[in-house]
PDB file of C-alpha atoms in Angstrom:
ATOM      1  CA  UNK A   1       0.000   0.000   0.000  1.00  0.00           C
ATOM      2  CA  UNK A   2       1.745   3.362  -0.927  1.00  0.00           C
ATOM      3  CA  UNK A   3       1.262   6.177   1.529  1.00  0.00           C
ATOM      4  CA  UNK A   4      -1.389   9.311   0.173  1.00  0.00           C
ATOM      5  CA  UNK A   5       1.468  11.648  -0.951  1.00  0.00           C
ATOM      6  CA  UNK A   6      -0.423  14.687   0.822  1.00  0.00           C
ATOM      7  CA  UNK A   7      -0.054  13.094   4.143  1.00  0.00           C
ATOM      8  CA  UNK A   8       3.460  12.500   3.775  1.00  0.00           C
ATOM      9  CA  UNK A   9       3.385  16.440   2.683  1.00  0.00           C
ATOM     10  CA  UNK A  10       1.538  16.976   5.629  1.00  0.00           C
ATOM     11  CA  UNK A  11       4.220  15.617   8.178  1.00  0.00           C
ATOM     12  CA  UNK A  12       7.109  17.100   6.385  1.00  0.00           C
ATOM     13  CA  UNK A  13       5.268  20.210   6.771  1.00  0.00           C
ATOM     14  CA  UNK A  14       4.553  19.471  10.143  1.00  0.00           C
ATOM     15  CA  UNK A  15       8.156  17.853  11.927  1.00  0.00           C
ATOM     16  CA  UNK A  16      10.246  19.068   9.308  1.00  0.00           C
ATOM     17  CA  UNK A  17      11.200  15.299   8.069  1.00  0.00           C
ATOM     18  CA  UNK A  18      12.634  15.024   4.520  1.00  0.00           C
ATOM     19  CA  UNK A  19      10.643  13.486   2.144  1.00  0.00           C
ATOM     20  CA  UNK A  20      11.551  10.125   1.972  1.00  0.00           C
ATOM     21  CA  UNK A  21      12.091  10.330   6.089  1.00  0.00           C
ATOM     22  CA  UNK A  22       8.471  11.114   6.227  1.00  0.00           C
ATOM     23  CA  UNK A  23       7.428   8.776   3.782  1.00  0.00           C
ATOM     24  CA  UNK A  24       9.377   5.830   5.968  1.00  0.00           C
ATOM     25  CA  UNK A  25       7.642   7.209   8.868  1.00  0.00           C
ATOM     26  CA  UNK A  26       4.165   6.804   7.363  1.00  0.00           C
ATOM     27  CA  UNK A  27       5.207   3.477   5.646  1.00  0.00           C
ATOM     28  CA  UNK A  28       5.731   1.964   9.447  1.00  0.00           C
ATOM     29  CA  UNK A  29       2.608   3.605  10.656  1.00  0.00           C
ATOM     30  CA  UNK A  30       0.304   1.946   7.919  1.00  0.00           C
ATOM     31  CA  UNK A  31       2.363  -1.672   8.367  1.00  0.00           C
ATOM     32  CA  UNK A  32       1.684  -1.615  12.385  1.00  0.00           C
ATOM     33  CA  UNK A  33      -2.064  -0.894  11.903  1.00  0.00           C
ATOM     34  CA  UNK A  34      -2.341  -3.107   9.262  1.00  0.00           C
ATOM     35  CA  UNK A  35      -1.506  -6.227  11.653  1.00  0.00           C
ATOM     36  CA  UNK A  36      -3.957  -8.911  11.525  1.00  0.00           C
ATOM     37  CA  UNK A  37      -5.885  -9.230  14.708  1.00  0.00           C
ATOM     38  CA  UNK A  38      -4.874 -12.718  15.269  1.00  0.00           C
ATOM     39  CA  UNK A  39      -1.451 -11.687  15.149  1.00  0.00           C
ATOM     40  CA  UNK A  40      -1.528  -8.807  17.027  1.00  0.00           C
ATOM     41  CA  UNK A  41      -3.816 -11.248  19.755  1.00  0.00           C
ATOM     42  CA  UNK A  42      -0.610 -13.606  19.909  1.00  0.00           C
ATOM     43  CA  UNK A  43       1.512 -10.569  20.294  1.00  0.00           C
ATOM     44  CA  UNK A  44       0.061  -8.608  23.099  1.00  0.00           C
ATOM     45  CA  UNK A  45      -0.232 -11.806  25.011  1.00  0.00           C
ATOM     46  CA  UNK A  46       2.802 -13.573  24.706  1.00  0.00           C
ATOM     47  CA  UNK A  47       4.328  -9.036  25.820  1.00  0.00           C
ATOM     48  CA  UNK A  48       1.628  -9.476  28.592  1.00  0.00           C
ATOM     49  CA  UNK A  49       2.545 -13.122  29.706  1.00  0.00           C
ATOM     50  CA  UNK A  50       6.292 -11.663  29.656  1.00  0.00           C
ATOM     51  CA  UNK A  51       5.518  -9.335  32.392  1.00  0.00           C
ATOM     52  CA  UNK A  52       3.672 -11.807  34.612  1.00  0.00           C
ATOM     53  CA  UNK A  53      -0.263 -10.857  33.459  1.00  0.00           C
ATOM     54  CA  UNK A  54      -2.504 -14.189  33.948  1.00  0.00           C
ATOM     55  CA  UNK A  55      -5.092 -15.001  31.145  1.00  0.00           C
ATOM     56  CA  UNK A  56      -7.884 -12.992  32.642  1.00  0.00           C
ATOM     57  CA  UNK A  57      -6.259  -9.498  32.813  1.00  0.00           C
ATOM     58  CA  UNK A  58      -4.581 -10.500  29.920  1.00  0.00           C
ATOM     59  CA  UNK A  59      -8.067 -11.300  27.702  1.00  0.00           C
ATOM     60  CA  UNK A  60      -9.745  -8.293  29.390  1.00  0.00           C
ATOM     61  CA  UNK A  61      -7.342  -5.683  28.520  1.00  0.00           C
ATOM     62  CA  UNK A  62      -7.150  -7.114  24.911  1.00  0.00           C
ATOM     63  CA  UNK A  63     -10.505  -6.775  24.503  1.00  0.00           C
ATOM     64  CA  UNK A  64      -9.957  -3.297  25.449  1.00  0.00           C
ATOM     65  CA  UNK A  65      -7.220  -2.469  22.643  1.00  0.00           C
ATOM     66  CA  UNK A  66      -9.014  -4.128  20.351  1.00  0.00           C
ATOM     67  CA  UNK A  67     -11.929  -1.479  20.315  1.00  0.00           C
ATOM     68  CA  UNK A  68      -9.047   1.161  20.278  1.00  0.00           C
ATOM     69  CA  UNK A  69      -7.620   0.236  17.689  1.00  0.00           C
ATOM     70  CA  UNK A  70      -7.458   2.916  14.547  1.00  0.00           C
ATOM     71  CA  UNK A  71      -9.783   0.806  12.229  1.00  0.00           C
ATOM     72  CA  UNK A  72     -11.185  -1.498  14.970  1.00  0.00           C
ATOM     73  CA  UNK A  73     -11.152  -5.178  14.883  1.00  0.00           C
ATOM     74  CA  UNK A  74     -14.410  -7.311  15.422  1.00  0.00           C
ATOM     75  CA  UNK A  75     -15.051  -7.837  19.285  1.00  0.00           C
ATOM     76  CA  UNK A  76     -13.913 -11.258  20.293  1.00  0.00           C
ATOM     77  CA  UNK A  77     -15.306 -12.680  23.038  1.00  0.00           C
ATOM     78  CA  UNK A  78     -13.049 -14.596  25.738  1.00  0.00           C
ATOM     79  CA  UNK A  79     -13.215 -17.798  24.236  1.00  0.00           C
ATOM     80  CA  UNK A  80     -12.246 -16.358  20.809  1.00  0.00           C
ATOM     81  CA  UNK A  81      -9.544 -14.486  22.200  1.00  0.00           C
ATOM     82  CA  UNK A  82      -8.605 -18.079  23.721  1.00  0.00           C
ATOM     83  CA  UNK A  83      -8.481 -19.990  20.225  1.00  0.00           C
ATOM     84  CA  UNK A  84      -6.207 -17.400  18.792  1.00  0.00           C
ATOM     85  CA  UNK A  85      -3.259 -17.935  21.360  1.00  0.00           C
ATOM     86  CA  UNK A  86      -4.087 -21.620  22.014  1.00  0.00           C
ATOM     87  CA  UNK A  87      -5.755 -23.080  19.014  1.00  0.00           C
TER      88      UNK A  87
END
């Protein structure tokens, strides 16, 4: 997906970014919200798990980013949520 050329002229214009450093910029913006949910699921839990979360705070606050997410991802229940880490 190639970034809208007016947003990139937008944050040159507004952090004073070359070009190509803005377009890089709005390259790794688009790629990180363009994660598939199950992915970004395993992610979050196996960061979460890292820092000693259990399964229920884990799912909960999941749920949570999910909805906050820039183009928000279906809600998934816990069970769902469940199936994605464990299969």
């Amino acid at each position: 997906m190639l970034p809208d050329p007016a947003l990139i002229d937008r944050v040159v214009a507004s952090t004073g970014l070359s070009p190509a450093e803005a377009a890089r910029v709005v390259e790794d913006v688009l790629a990180f919200h363009a994660e598939p949910v199950e992915d970004y699921v395993r992610r979050r839990h196996a960061e979460l798990k890292t820092y000693g979360a259990r399964n229920p705070q884990i799912f909960a606050r999941i749920a949570e980013e999910l909805a906050d997410r820039v183009v928000a991802a279906p809600r998934l229940t816990e069970r769902q949520l469940r199936r994605v880490i464990y299969g």
